[in-house]
Short mmCIF file of C-alpha atoms (C1' of nucleotides) in Angstrom, two decimals:
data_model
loop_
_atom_site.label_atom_id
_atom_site.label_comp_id
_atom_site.label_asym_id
_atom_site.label_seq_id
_atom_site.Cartn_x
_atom_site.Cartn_y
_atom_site.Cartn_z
CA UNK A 1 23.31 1.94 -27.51
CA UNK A 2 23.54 -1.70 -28.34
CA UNK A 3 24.49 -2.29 -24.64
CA UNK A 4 21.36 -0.72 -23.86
CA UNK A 5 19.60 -3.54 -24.55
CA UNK A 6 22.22 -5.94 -22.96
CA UNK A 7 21.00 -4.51 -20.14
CA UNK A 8 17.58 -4.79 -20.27
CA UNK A 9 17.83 -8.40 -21.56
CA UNK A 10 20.26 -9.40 -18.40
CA UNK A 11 17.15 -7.85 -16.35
CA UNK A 12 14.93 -10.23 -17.51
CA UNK A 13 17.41 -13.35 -17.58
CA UNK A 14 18.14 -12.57 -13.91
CA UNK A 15 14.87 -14.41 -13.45
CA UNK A 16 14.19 -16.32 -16.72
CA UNK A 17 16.25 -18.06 -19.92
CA UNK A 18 15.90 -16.39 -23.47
CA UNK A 19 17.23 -17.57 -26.50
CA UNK A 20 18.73 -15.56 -29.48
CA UNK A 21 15.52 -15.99 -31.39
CA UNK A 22 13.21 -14.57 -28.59
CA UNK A 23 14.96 -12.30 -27.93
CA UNK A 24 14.91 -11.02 -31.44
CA UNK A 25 11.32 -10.71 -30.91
CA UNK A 26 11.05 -9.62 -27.86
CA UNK A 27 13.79 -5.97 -28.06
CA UNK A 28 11.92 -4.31 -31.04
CA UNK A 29 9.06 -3.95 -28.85
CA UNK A 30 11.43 -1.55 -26.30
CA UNK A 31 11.82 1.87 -27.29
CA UNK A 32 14.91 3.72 -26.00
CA UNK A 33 14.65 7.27 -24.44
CA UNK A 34 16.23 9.63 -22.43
CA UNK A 35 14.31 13.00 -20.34
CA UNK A 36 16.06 15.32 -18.24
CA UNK A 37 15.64 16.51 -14.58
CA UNK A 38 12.16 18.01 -14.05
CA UNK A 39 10.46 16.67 -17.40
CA UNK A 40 7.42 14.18 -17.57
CA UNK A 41 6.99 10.44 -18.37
CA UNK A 42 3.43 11.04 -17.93
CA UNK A 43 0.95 13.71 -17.21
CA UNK A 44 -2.49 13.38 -15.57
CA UNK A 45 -4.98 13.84 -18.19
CA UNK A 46 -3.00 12.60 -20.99
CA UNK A 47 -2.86 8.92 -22.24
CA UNK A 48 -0.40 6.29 -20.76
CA UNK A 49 1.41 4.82 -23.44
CA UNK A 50 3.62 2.69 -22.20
CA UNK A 51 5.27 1.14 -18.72
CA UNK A 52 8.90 2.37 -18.24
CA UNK A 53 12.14 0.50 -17.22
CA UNK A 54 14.82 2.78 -15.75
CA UNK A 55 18.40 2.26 -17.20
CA UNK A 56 19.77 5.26 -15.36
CA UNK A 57 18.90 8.17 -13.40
CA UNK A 58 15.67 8.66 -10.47
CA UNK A 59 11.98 8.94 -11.44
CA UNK A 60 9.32 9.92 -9.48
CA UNK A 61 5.50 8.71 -9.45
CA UNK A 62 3.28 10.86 -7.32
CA UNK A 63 -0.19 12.56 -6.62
CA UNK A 64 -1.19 15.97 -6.14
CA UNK A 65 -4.18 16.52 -4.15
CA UNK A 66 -6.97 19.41 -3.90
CA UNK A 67 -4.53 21.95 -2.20
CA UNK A 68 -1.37 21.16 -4.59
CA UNK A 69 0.76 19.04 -2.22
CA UNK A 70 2.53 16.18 -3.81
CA UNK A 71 1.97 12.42 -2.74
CA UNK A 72 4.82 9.70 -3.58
CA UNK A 73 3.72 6.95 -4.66
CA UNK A 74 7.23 5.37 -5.83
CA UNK A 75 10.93 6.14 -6.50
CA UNK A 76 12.15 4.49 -9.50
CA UNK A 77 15.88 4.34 -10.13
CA UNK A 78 17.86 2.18 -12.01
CA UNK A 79 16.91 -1.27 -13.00
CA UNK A 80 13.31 -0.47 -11.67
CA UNK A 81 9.73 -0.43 -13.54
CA UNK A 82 7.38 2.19 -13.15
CA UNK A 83 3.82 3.52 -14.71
CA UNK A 84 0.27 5.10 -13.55
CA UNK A 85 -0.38 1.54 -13.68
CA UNK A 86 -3.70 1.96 -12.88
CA UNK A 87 -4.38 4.03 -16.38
CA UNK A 88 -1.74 2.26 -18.14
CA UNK A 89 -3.88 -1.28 -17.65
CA UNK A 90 -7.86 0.49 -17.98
CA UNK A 91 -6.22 2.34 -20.80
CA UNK A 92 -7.25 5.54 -19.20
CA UNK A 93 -6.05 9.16 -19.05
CA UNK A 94 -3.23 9.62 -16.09
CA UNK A 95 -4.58 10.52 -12.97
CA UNK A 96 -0.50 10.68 -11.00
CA UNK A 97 2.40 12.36 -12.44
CA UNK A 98 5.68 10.97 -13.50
CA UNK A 99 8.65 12.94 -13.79
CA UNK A 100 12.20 12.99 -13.81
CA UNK A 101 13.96 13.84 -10.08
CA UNK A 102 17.52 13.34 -12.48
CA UNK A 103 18.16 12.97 -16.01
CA UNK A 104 17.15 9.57 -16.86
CA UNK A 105 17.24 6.87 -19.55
CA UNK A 106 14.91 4.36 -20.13
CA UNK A 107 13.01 1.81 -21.96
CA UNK A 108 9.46 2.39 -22.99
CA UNK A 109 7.31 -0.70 -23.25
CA UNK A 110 3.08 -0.48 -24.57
CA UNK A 111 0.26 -2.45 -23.12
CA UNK A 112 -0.32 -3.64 -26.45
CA UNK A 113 3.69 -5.04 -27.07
CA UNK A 114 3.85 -6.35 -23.15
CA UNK A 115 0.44 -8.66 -24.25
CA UNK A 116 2.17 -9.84 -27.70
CA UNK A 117 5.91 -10.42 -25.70
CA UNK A 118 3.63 -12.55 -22.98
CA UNK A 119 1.23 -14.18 -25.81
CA UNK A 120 4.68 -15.23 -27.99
CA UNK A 121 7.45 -15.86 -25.22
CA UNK A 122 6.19 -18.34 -21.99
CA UNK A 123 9.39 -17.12 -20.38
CA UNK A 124 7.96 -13.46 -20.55
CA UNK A 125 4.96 -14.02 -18.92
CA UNK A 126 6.64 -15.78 -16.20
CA UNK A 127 9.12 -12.73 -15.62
CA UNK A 128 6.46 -10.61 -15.75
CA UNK A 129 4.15 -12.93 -13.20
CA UNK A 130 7.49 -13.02 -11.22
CA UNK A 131 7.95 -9.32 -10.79
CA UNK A 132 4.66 -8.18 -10.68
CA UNK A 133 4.55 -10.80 -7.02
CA UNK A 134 7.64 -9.04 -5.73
CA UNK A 135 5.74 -5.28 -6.69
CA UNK A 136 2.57 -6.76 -4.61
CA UNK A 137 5.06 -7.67 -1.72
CA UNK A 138 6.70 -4.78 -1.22
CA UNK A 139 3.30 -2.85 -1.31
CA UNK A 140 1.84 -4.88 1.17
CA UNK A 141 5.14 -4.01 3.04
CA UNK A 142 4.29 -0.38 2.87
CA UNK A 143 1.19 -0.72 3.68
CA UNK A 144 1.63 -2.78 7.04
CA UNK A 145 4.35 0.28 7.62
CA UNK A 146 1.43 2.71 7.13
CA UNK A 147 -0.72 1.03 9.36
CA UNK A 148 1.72 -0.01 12.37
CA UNK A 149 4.55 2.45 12.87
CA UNK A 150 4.67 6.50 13.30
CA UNK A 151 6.27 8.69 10.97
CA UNK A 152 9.39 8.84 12.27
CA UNK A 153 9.36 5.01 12.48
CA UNK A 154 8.89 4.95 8.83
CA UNK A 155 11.91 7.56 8.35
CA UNK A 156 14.56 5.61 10.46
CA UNK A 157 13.50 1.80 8.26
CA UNK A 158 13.78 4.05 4.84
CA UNK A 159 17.15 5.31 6.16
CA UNK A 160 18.25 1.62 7.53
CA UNK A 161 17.03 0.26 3.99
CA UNK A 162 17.71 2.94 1.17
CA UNK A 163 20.00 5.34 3.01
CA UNK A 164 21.60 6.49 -0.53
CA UNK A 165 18.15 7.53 -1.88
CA UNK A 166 17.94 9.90 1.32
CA UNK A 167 21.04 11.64 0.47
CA UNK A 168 20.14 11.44 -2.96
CA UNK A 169 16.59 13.44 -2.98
CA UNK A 170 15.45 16.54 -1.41
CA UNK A 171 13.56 15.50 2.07
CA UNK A 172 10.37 17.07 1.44
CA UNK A 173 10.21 14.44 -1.48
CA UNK A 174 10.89 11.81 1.47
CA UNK A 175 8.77 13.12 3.62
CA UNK A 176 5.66 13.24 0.25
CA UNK A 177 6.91 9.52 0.39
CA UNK A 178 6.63 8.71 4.23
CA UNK A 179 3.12 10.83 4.47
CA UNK A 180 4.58 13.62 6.70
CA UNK A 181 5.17 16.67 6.64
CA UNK A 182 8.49 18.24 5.85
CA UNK A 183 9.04 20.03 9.05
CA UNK A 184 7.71 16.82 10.86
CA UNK A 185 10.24 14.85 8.88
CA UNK A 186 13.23 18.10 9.49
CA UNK A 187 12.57 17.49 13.48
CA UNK A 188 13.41 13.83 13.71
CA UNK A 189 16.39 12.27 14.30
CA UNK A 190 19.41 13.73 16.58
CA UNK B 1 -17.45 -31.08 -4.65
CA UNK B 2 -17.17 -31.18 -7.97
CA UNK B 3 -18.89 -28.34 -8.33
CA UNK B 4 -16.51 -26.40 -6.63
CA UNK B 5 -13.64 -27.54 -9.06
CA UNK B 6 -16.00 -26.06 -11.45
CA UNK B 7 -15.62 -22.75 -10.01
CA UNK B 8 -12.31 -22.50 -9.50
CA UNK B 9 -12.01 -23.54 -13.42
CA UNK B 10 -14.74 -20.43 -13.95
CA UNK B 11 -12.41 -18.24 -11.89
CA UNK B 12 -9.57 -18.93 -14.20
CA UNK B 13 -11.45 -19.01 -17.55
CA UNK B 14 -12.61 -15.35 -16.52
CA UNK B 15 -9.17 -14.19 -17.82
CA UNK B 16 -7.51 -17.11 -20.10
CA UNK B 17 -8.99 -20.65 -21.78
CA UNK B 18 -7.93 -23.99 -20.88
CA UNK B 19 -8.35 -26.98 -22.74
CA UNK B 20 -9.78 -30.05 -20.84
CA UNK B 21 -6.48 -31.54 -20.88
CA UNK B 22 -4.70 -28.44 -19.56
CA UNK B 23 -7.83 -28.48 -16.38
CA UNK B 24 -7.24 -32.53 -16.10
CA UNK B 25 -3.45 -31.05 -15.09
CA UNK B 26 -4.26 -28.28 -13.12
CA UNK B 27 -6.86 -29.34 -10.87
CA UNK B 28 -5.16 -32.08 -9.15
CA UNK B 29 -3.11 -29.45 -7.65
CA UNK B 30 -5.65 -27.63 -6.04
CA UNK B 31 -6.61 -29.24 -2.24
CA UNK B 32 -10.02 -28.37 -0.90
CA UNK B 33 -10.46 -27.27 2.63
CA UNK B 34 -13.17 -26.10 4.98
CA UNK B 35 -12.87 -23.61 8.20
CA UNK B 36 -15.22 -22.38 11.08
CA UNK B 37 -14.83 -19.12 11.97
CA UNK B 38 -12.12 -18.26 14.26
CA UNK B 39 -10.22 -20.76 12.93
CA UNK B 40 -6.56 -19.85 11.20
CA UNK B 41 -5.16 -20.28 7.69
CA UNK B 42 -1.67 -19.31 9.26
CA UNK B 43 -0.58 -18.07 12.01
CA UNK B 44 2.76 -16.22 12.71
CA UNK B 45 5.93 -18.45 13.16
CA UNK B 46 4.53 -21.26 11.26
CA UNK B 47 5.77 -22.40 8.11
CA UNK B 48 3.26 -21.05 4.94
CA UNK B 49 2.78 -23.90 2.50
CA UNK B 50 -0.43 -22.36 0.40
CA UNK B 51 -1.84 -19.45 -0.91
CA UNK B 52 -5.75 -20.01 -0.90
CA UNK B 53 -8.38 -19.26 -2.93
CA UNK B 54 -11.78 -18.52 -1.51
CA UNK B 55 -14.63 -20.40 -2.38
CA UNK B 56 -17.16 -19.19 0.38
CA UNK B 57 -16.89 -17.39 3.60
CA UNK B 58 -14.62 -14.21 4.89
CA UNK B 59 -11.15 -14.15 6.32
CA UNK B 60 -8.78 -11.57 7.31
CA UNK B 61 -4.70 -11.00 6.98
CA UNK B 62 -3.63 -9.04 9.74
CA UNK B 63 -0.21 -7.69 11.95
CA UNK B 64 0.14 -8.01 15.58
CA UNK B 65 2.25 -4.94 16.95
CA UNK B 66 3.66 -4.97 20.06
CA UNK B 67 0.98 -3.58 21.94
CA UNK B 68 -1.19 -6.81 20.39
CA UNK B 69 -3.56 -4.02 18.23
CA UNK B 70 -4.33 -6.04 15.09
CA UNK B 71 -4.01 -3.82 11.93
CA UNK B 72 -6.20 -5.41 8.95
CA UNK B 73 -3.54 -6.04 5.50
CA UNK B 74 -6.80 -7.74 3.78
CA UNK B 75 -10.21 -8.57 3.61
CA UNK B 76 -10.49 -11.61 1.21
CA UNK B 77 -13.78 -13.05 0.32
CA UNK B 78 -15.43 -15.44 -2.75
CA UNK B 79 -13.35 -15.02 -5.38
CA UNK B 80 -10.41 -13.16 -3.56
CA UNK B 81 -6.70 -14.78 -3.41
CA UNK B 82 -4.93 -14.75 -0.19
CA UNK B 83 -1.66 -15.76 2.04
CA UNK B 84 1.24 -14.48 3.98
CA UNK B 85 2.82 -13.28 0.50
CA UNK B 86 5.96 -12.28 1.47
CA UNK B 87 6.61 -15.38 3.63
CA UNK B 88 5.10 -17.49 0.94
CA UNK B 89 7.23 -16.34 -2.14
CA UNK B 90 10.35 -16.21 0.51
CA UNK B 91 9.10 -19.78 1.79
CA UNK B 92 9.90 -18.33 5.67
CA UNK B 93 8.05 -18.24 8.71
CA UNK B 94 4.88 -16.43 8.50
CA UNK B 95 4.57 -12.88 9.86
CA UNK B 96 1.36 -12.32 9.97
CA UNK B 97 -2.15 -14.00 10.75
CA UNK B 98 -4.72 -15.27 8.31
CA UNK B 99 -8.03 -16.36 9.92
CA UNK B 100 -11.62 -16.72 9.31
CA UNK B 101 -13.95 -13.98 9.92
CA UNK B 102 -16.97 -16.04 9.03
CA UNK B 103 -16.88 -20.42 8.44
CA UNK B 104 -15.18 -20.36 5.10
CA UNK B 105 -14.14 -22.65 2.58
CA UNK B 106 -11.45 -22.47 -0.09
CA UNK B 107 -8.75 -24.16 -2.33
CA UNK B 108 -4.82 -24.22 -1.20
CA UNK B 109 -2.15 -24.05 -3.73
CA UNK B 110 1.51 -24.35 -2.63
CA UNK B 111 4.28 -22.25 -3.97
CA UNK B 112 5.97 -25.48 -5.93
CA UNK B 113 2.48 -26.36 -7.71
CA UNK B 114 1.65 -22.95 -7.69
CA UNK B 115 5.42 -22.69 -10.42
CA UNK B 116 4.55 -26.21 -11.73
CA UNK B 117 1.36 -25.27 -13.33
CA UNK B 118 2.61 -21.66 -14.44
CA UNK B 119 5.93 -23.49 -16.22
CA UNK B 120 3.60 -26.27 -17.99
CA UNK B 121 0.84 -23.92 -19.21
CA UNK B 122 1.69 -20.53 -20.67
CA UNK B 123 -2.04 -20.02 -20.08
CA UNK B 124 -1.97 -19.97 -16.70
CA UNK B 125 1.00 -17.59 -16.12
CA UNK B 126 -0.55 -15.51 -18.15
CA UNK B 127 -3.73 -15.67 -15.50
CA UNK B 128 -1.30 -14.77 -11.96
CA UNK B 129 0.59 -12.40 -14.08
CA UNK B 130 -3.03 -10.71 -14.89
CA UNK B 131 -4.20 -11.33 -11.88
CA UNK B 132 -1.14 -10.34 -9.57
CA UNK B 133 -1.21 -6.75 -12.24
CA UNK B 134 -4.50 -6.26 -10.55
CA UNK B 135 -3.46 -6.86 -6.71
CA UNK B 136 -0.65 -4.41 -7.38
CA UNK B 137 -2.65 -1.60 -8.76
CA UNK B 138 -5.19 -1.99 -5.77
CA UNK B 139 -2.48 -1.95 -3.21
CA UNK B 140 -1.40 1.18 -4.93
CA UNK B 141 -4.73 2.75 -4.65
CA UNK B 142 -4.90 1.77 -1.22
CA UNK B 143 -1.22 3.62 -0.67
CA UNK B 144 -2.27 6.52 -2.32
CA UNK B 145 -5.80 6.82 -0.10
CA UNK B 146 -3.36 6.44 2.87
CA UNK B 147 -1.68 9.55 1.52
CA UNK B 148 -3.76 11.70 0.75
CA UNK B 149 -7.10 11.07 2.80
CA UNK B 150 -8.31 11.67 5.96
CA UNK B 151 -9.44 8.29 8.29
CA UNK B 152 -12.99 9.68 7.71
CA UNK B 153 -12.64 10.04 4.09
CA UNK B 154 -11.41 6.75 4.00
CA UNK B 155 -14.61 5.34 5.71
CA UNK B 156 -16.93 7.01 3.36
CA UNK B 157 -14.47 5.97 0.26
CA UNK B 158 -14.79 2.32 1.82
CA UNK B 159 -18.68 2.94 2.44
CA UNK B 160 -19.31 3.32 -0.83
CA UNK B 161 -17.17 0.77 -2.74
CA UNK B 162 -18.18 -2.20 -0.33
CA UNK B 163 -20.92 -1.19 1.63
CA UNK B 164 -21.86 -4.85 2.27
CA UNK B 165 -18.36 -5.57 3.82
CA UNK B 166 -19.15 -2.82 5.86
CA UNK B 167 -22.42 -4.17 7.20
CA UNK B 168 -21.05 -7.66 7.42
CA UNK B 169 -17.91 -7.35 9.50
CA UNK B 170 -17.23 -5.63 12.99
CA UNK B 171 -16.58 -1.69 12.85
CA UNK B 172 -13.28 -2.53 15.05
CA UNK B 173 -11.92 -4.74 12.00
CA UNK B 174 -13.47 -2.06 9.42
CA UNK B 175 -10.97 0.58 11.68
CA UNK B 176 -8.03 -1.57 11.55
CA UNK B 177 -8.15 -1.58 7.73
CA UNK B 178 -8.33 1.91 7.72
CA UNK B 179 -5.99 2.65 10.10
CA UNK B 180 -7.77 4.59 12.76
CA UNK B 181 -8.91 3.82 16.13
CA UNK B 182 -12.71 1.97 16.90
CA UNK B 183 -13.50 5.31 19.08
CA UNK B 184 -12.98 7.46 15.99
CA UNK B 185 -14.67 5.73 13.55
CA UNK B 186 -17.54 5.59 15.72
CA UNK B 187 -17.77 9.30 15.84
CA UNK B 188 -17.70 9.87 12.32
CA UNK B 189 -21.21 10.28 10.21
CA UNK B 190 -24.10 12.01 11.19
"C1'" DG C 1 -34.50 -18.04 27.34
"C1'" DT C 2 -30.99 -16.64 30.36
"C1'" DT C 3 -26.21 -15.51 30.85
"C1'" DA C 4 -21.92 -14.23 29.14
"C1'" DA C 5 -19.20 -12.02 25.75
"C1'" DA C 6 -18.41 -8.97 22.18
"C1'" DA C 7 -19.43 -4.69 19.86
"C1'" DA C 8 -20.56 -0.01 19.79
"C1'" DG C 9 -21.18 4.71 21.66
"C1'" DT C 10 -19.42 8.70 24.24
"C1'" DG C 11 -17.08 12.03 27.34
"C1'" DA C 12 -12.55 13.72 28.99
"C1'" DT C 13 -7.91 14.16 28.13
"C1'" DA C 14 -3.41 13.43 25.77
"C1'" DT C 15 -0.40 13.54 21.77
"C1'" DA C 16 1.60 13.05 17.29
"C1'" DC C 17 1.72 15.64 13.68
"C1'" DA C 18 0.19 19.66 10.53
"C1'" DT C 19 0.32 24.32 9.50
"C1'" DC C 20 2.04 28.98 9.44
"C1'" DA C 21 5.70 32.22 9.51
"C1'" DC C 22 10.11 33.37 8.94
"C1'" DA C 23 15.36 32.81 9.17
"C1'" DT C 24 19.33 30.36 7.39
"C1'" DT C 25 21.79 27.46 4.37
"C1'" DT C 26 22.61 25.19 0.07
"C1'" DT C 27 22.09 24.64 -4.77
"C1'" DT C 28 21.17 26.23 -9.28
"C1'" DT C 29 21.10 29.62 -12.84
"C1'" DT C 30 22.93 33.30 -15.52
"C1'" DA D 1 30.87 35.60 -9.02
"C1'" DA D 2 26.42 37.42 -8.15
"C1'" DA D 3 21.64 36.74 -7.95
"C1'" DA D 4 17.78 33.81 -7.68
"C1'" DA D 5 15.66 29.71 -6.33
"C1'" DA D 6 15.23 25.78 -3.67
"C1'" DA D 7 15.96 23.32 0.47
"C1'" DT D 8 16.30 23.15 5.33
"C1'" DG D 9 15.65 24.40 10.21
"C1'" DT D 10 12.87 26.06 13.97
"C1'" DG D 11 9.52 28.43 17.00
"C1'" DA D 12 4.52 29.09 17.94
"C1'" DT D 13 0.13 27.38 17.50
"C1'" DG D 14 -3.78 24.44 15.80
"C1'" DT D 15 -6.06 19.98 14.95
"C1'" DA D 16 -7.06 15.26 13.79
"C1'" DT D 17 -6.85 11.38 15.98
"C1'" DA D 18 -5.37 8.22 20.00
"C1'" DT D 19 -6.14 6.70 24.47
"C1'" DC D 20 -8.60 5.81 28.73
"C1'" DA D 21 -12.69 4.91 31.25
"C1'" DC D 22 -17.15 3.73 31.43
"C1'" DT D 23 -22.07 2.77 29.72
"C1'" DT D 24 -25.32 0.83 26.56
"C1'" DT D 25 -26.53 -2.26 22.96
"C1'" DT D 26 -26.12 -6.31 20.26
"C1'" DT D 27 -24.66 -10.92 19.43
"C1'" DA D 28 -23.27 -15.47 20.71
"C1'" DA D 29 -23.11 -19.40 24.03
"C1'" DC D 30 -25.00 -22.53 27.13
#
DNA sequence: GTTAAAAAGTGATATACATCACATTTTTTT
DNA sequence: AAAAAAATGTGATGTATATCACTTTTTAAC
């Protein structure tokens, strides 16, 4: 378990320095879980606790709209964060889901003990600062993907740049994540 | 011109304090620059050496596809942040267009002060982290309304959240932040 | 104030993609 | 190993939206 947390501190000191004594402050604050395939990190309607770092595993946060169909909003496998964000910082009930695509293990960090790590430890507010830039980026990336390419565009750069996570997850789930439909998505390609 | 100093001190103080001694530090980092419309922040190919700050005016971010269609990343306005992100934080060639909508006028910041300021005051890292938390759950809104809405239920979502952006800019610009074509939009309403 | 340029509206037509229905294959459960 | 469930593939058809072509209206430039 202990190398649990070696983990999660080398995560953070791939991007800032900690020493002993922060990070005695800082790893009470993480609380160590595991879920299995299909169970929830969060539920729409109920209160978001905490943000989650993945340790092992692949996580899912998505939407479901009026006539049930599920929207990805992000895959979240190891050594990646993930939340309803959007609750998680109003302190709101859910409005996505987040569930597990494969067991997973993780590390479950409150709004309240990510303020006190940032308030207490400079260093953490930077890593957080740092990564929260990079989460920005990449949306933006999706976002200009969204707006300037077709769906089958959008499939053939997710296969150049995650082609394990294709293999790894059922294709409807890609195509929820792409925004096409799954016999779309089945008649692309060769 | 001092004035404007002011409200870029306002702007932070909004989330964190600063001492006067912390501002006398900051400030000196901030340059102050005017634009007439038309004119560019940064423009594709060129180095990006600021993210800005908008004091006054309107500008837009925007991709260039191959068929020269401009597809609208951001609007940013008083009080927004803006750049090339990823070619800022990456310090590369730009990839896409920033430009003013209407004559604008705004601070620069470049990436090194920009990691000066956060390293010397916690304060202030604590402010982009907050800030850059908020950019990345309103890019995720804006994924998720890509999703899960239709262009016309976009409009009206976009109607009713900024209905003076709306007014204010172009209904060609207004369709490519939505992602749908000037001929659509136009059709949609009563 | 006149001219030029940009924006906006609209019909006709094309197309990428969704939806429905069902067969086949693969994976999971017992 | 058998049965059930989930995933995948594929034809037929429908639809939201794109594109093209042109006119009208509004805004900007001289």
């Amino acid at each position: 378990m202990q190398d649990k947390y070696q983990l999660l501190r080398q995560h953070f000191e791939e991007i800032v320095t900690l020493t002993d004594e922060e990070w005695k402050i800082i790893a009470p604050h993480f609380e160590h879980k595991k879920l299995k395939k299909h169970q929830f990190l969060i539920q729409t309607g109920q209160p978001v606790d905490c943000e989650f770092w993945i340790i092992n595993g692949l996580i899912k946060s998505y939407a479901v709209d009026e006539k049930g169909s599920e929207h990805i909003l992000q895959f979240a496998m190891e050594d990646y964060w993930v939340s309803d964000y959007y609750a998680f910082q109003h302190q709101i009930p859910a409005t996505i889901f987040v569930d597990c695509i494969e067991d997973s293990e993780f590390f479950c960090l409150s709004l309240e003990s990510r303020e006190i790590i940032c308030q207490k430890i400079p260093a953490m507010a930077n890593f957080f600062r740092i990564k929260s830039n990079y989460g920005f980026i990449g949306l933006q990336q999706r976002i200009l993907s969204l707006l300037t390419q077709t769906a089958e565009e959008r499939y053939d750069a997710l296969l150049f740049k995650l082609p394990k996570l294709v293999q790894r997850v059922p294709k409807k789930l890609i195509a929820a994540y792409l925004g096409v439909s799954r016999e779309t998505l089945s008649r692309f390609k060769g």
